[in-house]
Tab-separated table of C-alpha atoms and ligand atoms in Angstrom:
chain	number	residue	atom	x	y	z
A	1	UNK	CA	5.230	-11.539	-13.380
A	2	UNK	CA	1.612	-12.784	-12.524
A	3	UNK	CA	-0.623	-11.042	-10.226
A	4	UNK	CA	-4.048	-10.270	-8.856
A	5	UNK	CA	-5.350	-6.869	-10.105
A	6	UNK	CA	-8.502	-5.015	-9.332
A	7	UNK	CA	-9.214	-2.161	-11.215
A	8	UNK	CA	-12.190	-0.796	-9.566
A	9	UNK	CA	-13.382	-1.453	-5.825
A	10	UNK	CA	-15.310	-4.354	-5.538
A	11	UNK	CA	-15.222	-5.473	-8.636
A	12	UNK	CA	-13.372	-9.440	-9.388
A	13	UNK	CA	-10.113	-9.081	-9.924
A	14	UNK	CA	-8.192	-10.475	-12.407
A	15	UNK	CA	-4.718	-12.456	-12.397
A	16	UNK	CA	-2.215	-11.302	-14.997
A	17	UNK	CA	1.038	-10.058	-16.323
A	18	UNK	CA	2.324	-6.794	-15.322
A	19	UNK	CA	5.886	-5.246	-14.836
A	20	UNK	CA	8.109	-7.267	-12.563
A	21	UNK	CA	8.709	-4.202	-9.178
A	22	UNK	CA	12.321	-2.674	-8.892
A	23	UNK	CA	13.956	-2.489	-5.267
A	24	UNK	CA	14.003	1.244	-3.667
A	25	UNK	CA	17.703	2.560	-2.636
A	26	UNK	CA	16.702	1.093	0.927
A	27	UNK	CA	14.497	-1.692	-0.361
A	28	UNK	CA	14.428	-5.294	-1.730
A	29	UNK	CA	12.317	-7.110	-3.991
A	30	UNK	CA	11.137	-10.671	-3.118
A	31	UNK	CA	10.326	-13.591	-4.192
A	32	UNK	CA	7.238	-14.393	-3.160
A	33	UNK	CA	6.439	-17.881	-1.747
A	34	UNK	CA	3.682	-18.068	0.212
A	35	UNK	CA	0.714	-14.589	1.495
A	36	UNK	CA	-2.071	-15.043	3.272
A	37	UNK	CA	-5.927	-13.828	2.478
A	38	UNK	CA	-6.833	-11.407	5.034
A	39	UNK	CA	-9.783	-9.880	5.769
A	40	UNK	CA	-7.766	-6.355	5.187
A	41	UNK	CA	-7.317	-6.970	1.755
A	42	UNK	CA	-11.220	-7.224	1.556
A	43	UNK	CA	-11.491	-4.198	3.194
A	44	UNK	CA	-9.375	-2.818	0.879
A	45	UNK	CA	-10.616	-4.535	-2.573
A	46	UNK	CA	-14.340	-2.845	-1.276
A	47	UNK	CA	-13.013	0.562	-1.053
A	48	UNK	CA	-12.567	1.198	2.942
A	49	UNK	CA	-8.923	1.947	2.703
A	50	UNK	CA	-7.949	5.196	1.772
A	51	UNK	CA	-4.352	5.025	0.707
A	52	UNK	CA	-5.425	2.649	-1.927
A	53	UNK	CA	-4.604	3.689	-5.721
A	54	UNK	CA	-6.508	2.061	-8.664
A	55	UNK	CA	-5.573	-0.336	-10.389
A	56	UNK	CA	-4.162	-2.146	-7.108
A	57	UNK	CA	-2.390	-5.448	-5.987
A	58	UNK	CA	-3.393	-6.480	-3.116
A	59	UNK	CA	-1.914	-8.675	-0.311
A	60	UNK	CA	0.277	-8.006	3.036
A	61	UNK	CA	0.956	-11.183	4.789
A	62	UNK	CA	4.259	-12.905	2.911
A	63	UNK	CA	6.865	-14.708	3.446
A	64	UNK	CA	9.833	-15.665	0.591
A	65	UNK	CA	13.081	-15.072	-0.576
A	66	UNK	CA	15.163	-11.668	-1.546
A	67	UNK	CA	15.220	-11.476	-4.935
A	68	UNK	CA	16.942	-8.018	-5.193
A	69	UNK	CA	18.511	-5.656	-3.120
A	70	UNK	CA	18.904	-1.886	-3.386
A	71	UNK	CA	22.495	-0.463	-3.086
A	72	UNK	CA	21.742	0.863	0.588
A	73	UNK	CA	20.444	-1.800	2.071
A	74	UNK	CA	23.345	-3.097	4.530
A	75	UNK	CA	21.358	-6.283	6.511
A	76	UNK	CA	19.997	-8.441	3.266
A	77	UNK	CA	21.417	-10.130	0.253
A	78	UNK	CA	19.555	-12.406	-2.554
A	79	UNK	CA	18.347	-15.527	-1.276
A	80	UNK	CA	17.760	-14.794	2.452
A	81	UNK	CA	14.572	-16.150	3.686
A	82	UNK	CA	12.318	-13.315	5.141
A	83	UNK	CA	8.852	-12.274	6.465
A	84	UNK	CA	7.831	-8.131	7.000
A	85	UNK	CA	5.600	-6.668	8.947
A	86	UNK	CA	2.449	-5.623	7.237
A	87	UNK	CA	3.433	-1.850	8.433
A	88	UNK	CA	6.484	-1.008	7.057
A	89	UNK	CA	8.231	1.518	9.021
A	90	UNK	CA	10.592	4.351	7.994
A	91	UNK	CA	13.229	4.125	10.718
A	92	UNK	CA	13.923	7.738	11.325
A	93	UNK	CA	10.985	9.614	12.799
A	94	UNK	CA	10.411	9.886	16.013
A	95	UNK	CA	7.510	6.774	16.223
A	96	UNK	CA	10.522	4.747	14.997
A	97	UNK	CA	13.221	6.407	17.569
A	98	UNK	CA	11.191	5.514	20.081
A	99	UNK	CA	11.140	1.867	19.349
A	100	UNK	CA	7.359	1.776	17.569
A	101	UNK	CA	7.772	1.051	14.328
A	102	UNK	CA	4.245	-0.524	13.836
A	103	UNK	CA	3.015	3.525	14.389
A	104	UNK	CA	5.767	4.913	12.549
A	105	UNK	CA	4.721	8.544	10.922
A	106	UNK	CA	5.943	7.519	7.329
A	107	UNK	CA	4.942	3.682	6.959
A	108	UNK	CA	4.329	2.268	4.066
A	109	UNK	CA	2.119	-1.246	3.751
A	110	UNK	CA	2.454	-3.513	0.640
A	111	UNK	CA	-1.113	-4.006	-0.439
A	112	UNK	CA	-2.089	-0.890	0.497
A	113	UNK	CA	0.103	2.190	0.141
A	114	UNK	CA	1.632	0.150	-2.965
A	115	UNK	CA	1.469	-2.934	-4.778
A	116	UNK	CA	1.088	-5.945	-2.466
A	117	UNK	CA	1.987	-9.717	-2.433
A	118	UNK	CA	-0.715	-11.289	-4.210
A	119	UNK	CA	1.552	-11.278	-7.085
A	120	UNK	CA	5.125	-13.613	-7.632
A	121	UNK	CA	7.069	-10.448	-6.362
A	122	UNK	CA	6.990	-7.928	-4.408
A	123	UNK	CA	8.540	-3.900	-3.612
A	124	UNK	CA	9.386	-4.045	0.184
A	125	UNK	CA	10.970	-0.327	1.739
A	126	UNK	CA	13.533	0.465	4.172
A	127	UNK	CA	14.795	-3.580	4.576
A	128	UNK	CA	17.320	-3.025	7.213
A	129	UNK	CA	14.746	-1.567	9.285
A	130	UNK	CA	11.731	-4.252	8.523
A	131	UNK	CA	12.639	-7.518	7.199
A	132	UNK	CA	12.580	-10.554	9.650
A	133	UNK	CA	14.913	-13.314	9.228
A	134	UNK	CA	12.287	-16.750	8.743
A	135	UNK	CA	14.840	-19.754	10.193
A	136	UNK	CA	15.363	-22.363	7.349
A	137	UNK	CA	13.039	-25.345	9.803
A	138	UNK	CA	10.095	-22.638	9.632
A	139	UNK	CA	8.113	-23.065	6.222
A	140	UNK	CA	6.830	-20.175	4.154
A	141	UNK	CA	3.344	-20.718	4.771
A	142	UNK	CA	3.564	-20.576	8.355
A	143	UNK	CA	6.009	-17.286	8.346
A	144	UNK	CA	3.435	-15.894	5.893
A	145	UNK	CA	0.912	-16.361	8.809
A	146	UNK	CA	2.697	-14.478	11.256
A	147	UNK	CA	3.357	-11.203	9.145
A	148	UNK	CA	-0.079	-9.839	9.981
A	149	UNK	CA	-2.945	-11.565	11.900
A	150	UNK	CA	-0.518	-13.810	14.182
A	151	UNK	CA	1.498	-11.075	15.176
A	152	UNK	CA	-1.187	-8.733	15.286
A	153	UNK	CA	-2.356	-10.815	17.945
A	154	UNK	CA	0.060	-11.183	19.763
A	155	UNK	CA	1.310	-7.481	20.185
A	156	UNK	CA	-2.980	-7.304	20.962
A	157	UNK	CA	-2.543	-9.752	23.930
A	158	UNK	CA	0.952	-9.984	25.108
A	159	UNK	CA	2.425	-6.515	24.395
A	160	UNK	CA	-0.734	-3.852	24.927
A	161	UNK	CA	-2.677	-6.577	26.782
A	162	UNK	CA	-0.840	-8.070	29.506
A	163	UNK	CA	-1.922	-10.788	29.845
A	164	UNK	CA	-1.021	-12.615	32.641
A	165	UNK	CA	-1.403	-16.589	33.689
A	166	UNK	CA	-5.187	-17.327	35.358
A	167	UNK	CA	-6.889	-14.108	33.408
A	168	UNK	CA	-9.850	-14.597	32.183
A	169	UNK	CA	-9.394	-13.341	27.948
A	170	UNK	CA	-12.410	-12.810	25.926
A	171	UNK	CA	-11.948	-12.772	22.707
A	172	UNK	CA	-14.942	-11.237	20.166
A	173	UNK	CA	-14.352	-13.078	16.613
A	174	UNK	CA	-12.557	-15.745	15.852
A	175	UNK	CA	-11.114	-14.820	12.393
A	176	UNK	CA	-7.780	-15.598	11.375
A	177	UNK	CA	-6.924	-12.764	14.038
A	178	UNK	CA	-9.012	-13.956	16.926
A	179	UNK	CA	-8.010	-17.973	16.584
A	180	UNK	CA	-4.273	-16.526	16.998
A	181	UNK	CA	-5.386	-14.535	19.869
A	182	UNK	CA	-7.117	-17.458	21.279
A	183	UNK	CA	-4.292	-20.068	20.727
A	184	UNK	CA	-1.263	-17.421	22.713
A	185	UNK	CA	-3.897	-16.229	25.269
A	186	UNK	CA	-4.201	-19.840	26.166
A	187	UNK	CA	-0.641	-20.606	25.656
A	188	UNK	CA	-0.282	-17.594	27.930
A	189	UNK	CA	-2.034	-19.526	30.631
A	190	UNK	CA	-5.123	-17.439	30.119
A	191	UNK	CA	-8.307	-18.497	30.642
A	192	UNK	CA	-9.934	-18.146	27.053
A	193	UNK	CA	-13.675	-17.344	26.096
A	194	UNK	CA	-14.201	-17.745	22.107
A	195	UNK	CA	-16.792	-15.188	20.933
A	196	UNK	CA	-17.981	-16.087	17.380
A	197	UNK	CA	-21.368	-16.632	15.426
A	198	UNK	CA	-19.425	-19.344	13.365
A	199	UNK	CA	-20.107	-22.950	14.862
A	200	UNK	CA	-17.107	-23.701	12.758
A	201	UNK	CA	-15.080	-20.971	14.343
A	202	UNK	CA	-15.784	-22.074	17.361
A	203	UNK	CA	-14.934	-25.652	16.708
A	204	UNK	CA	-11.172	-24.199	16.015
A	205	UNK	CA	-11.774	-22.156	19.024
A	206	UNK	CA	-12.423	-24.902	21.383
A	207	UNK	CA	-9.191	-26.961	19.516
A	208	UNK	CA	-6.710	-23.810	19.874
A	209	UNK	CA	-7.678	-23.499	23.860
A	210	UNK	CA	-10.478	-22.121	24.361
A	211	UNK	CA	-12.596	-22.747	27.631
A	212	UNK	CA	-15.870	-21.348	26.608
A	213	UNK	CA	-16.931	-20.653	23.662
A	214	UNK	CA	-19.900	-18.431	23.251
A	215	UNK	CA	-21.987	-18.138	20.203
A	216	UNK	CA	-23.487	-14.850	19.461
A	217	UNK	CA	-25.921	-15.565	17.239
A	218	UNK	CA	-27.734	-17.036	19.707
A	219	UNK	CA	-26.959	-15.384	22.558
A	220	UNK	CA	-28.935	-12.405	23.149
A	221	UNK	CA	-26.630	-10.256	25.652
A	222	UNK	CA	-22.856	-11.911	24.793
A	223	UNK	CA	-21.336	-9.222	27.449
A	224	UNK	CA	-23.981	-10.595	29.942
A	225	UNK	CA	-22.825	-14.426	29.721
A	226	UNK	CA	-19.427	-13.083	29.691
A	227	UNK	CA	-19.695	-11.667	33.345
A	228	UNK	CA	-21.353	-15.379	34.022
A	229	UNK	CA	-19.124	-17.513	32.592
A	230	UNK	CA	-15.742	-15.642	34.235
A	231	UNK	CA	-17.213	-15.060	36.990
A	232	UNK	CA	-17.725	-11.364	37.288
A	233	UNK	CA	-16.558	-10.681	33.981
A	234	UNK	CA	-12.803	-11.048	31.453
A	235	UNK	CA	-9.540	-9.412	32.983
A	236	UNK	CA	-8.518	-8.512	28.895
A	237	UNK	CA	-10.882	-8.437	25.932
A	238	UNK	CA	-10.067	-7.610	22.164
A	239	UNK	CA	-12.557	-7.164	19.474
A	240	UNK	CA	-10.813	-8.950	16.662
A	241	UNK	CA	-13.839	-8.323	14.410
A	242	UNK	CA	-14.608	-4.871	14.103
A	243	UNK	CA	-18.088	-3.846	14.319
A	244	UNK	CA	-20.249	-1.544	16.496
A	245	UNK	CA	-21.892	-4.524	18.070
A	246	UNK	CA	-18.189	-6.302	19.084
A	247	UNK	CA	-16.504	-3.409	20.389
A	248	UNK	CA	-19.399	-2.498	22.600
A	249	UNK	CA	-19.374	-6.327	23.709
A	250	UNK	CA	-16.011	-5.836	24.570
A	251	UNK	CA	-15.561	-3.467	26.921
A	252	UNK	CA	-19.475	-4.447	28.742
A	253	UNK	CA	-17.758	-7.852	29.066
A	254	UNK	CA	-14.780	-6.682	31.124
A	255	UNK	CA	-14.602	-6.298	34.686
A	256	UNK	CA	-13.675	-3.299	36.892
A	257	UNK	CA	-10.280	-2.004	36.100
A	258	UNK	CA	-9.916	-4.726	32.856
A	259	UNK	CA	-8.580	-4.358	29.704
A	260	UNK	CA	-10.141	-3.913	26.126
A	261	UNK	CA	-7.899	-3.867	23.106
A	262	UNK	CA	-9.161	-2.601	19.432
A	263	UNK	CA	-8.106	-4.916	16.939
A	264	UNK	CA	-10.504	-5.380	14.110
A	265	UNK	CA	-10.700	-2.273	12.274
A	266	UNK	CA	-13.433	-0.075	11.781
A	267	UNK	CA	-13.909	0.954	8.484
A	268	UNK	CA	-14.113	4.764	8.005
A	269	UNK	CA	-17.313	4.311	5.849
A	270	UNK	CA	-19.755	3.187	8.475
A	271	UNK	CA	-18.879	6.261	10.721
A	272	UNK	CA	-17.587	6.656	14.183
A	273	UNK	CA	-18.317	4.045	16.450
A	274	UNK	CA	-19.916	4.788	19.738
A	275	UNK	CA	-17.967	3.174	22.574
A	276	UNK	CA	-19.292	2.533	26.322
A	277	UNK	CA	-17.613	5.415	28.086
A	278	UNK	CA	-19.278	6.093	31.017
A	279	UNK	CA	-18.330	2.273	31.998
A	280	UNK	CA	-14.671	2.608	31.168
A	281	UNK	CA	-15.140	5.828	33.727
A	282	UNK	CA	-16.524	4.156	36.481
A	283	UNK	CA	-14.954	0.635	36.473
A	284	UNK	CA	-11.562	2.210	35.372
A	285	UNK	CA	-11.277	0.538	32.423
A	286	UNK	CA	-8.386	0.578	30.172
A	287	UNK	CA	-9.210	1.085	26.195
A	288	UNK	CA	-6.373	0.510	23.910
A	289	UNK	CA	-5.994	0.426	20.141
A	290	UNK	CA	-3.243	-2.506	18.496
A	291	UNK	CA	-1.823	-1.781	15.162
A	292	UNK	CA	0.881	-4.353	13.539
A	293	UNK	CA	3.818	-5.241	15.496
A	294	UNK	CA	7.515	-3.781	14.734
A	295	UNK	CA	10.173	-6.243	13.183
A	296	UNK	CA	12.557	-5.777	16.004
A	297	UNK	CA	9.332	-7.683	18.727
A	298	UNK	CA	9.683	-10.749	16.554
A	299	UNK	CA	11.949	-12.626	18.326
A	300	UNK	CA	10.019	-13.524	21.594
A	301	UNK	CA	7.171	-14.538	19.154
A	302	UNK	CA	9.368	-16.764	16.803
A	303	UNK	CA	11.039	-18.323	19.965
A	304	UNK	CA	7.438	-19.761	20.889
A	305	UNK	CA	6.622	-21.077	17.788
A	306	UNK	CA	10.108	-22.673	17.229
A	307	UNK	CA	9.804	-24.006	20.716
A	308	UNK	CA	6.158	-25.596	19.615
A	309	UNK	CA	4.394	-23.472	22.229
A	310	UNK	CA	2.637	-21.146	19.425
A	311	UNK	CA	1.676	-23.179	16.833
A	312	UNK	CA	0.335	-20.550	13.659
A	313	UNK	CA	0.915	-23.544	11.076
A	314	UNK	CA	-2.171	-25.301	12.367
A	315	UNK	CA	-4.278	-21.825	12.222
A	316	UNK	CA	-3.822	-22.335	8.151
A	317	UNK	CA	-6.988	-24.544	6.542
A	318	UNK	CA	-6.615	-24.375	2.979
A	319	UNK	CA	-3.474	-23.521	0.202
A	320	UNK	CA	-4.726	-22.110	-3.178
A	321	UNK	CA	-2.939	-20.994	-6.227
A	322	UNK	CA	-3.148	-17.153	-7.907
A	323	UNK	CA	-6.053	-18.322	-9.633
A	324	UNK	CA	-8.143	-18.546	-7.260
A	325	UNK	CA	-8.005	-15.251	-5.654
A	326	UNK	CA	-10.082	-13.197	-6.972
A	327	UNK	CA	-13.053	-15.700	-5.854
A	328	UNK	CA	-11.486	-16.554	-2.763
A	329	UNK	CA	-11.567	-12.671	-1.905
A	330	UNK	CA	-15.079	-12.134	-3.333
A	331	UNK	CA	-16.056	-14.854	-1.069
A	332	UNK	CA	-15.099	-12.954	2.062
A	333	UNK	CA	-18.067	-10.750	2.107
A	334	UNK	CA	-20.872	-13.316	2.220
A	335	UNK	CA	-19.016	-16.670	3.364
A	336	UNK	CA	-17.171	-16.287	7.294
A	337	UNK	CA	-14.132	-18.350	6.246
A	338	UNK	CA	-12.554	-20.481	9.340
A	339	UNK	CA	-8.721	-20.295	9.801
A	340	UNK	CA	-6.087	-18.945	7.490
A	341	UNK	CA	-6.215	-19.548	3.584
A	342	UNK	CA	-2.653	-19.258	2.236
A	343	UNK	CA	-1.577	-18.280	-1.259
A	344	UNK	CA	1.587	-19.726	-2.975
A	345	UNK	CA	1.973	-17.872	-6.143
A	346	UNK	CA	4.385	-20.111	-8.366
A	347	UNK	CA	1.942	-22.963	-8.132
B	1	LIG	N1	-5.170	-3.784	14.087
B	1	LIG	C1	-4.418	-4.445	13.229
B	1	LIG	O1	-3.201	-4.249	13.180
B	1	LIG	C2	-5.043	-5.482	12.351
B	1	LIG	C3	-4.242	-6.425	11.727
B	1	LIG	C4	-4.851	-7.428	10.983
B	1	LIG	C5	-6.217	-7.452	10.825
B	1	LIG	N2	-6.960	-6.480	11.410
B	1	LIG	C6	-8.428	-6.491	11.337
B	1	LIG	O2	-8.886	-7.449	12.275
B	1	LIG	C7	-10.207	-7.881	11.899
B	1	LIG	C8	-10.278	-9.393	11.866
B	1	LIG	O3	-9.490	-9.908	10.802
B	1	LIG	P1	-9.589	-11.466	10.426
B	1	LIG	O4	-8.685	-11.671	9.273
B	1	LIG	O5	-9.431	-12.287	11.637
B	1	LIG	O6	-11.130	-11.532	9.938
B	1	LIG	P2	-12.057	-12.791	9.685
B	1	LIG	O7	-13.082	-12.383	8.729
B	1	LIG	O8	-11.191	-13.982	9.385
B	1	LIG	O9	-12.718	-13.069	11.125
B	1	LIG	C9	-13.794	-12.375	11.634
B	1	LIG	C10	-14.597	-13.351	12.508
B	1	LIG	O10	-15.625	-12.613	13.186
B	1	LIG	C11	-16.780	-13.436	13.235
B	1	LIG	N3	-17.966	-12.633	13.518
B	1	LIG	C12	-18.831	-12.036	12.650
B	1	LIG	N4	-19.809	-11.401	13.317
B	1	LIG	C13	-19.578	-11.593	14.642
B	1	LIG	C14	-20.234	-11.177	15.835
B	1	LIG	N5	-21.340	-10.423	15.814
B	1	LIG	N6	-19.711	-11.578	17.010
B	1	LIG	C15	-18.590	-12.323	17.063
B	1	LIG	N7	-17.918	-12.741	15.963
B	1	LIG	C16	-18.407	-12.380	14.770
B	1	LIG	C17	-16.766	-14.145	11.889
B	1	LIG	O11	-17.587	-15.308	11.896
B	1	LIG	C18	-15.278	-14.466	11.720
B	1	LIG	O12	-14.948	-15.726	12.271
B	1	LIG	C19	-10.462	-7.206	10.536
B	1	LIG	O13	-11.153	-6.008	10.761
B	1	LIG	C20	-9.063	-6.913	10.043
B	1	LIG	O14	-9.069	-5.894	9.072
B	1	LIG	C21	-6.402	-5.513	12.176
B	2	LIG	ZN1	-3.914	-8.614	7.460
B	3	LIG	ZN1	9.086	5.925	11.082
């Protein structure tokens, strides 16, 4: 099969021919029709992700069709239409008994702990436990969406957030994780503020829902206009960037007794990050992390968007072939993209 592979961190990767994967006992392999370029694999192609082996393949957002199914997988059969999660759970220890599969103790993530979906198939583990059913009027592309940065999202704003209808939700970087975060906040009935120092980010900001969008590249205290513009400061906020600067924004932006969720990850390389403390202290503020979301949440999500309430199909802006990965990921350090670039491998 064809596929994206990077040999050494950082360096452009190349697309070609390697081994087609085998299905585990409990896995599948499938057919990949459509992954999404997320700002993960970037992390991952510079070197910030530790369970990465060289050479890699990377990708973790997919949607397609079983190909292949090993001989204890019960739920599956060739040619069933399916997303995953981008954490990929075990389904026996005790993360998993309890129902939290997106912490689960033994996950594995394609793209990461193996070979991902920038490729025409992928390995996927333990498929009665993680595979989603994607209903035949849903297209690839958009199912591809959800598997990471959509439902990240909205386990970030529904399930550890809370949000509730009149909140005011500020939302620090509008990525292809923040624009989803904007668009079910406000679909929520949220109040929205769009943090971003993209004007184009903004613009999809301000389309998805948004009621004020900030810009912090020109705003010299971003918690400060927060408090102003909600007056007295957001009931939720998630850093869906990941940096020193939008974490601390974050939580300063919140009111007394609000809520700030971690989404953006902080790569281990640039150290710890120092986080307002004293303020969560005395205002009682909440500060929660949001990893993934288990297969078994789905269906409340994929209710929305089949009712036309969540709409993660208009979140993607541009469809490219393999081809043009390698430059498409190289591009993500210099050039903020805006909205979701999708990847359909057979064309
Ligand atoms: N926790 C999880 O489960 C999970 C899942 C998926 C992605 N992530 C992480 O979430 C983060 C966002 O991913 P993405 O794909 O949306 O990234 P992205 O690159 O598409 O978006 C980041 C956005 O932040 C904006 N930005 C840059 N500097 C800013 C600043 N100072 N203030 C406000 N905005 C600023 C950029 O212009 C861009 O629009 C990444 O760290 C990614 O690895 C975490
Ligand atoms: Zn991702
Ligand atoms: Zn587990």
């Amino acid at each position: 099969m064809q596929a994206v592979v990077f040999e050494r961190y950082g360096e452009v990767a190349e697309v070609r021919e390697v081994p087609d994967p085998r299905p585990a006992p409990h896995g599948v392999t499938v057919r990949v029709e459509a992954t999404g370029l997320c700002r993960s694999d970037w992390h991952g192609w510079q070197g910030h992700d530790p369970d990465i082996t060289l050479p890699h393949v990377p990708g973790h957002e997919l949607a397609g069709v079983v190909e292949a199914v090993g001989d204890r997988v019960t739920r599956w059969r060739p040619g069933d239409r399916v997303t995953v999660p981008f954490v990929c759970a075990c389904g026996s220890c005790g993360a998993c008994a309890a129902g939290d599969q997106q912490v689960c103790e033994r996950q594995t993530q394609p793209g990461f702990t193996h070979w991902g979906s920038f490729a025409q198939y992928v390995a996927l583990d333990h498929a009665d436990v993680n595979l989603v059913a994607v209903p035949e009027e849903m297209s690839f592309a958009t199912a591809a969406s959800l598997g990471c940065r959509f439902a990240t999202a909205f386990r970030a704003v529904v399930q550890q957030g809370r949000v509730a209808a009149g909140e005011w939700v500020a939302v620090h970087g509008c990525g292809g994780v923040g624009l989803s975060a904007v668009m079910i906040a406000a679909a929520s009935g949220a109040r929205v503020v769009a943090v971003d120092v993209s004007p184009q980010a903004l613009d999809l900001a301000r389309k998805f829902g948004a009621a004020q969008c900030l810009d912090a590249s020109s705003t010299p205290d971003t918690a400060a206009a927060i408090h102003a513009l909600t007056d007295g400061g957001a009931h939720l906020s998630l850093d869906a960037l990941g940096s020193p600067t939008t974490c601390a924004a974050s939580v300063n932006g919140l009111r007394r007794r609000g809520r700030h969720i971690q989404v953006g990850l902080l790569p281990s390389t640039s150290g710890t990050t120092p986080v307002p403390m004293a303020r969560a202290i005395a205002l009682e503020l909440e500060l929660l992390g949001s990893h993934g979301m288990a297969a078994h949440t789905y269906p409340p999500m994929l209710e929305l968007v089949r009712a036309g309430v969540l709409r993660p199909d208009l979140l993607v802006t541009s469809t490219i072939g393999l081809d043009a990965v390698p430059a498409a990921l190289a591009a993500m350090g210099t050039a903020p993209g805006a909205g979701v670039t999708v990847i359909e491998p057979w064309n």
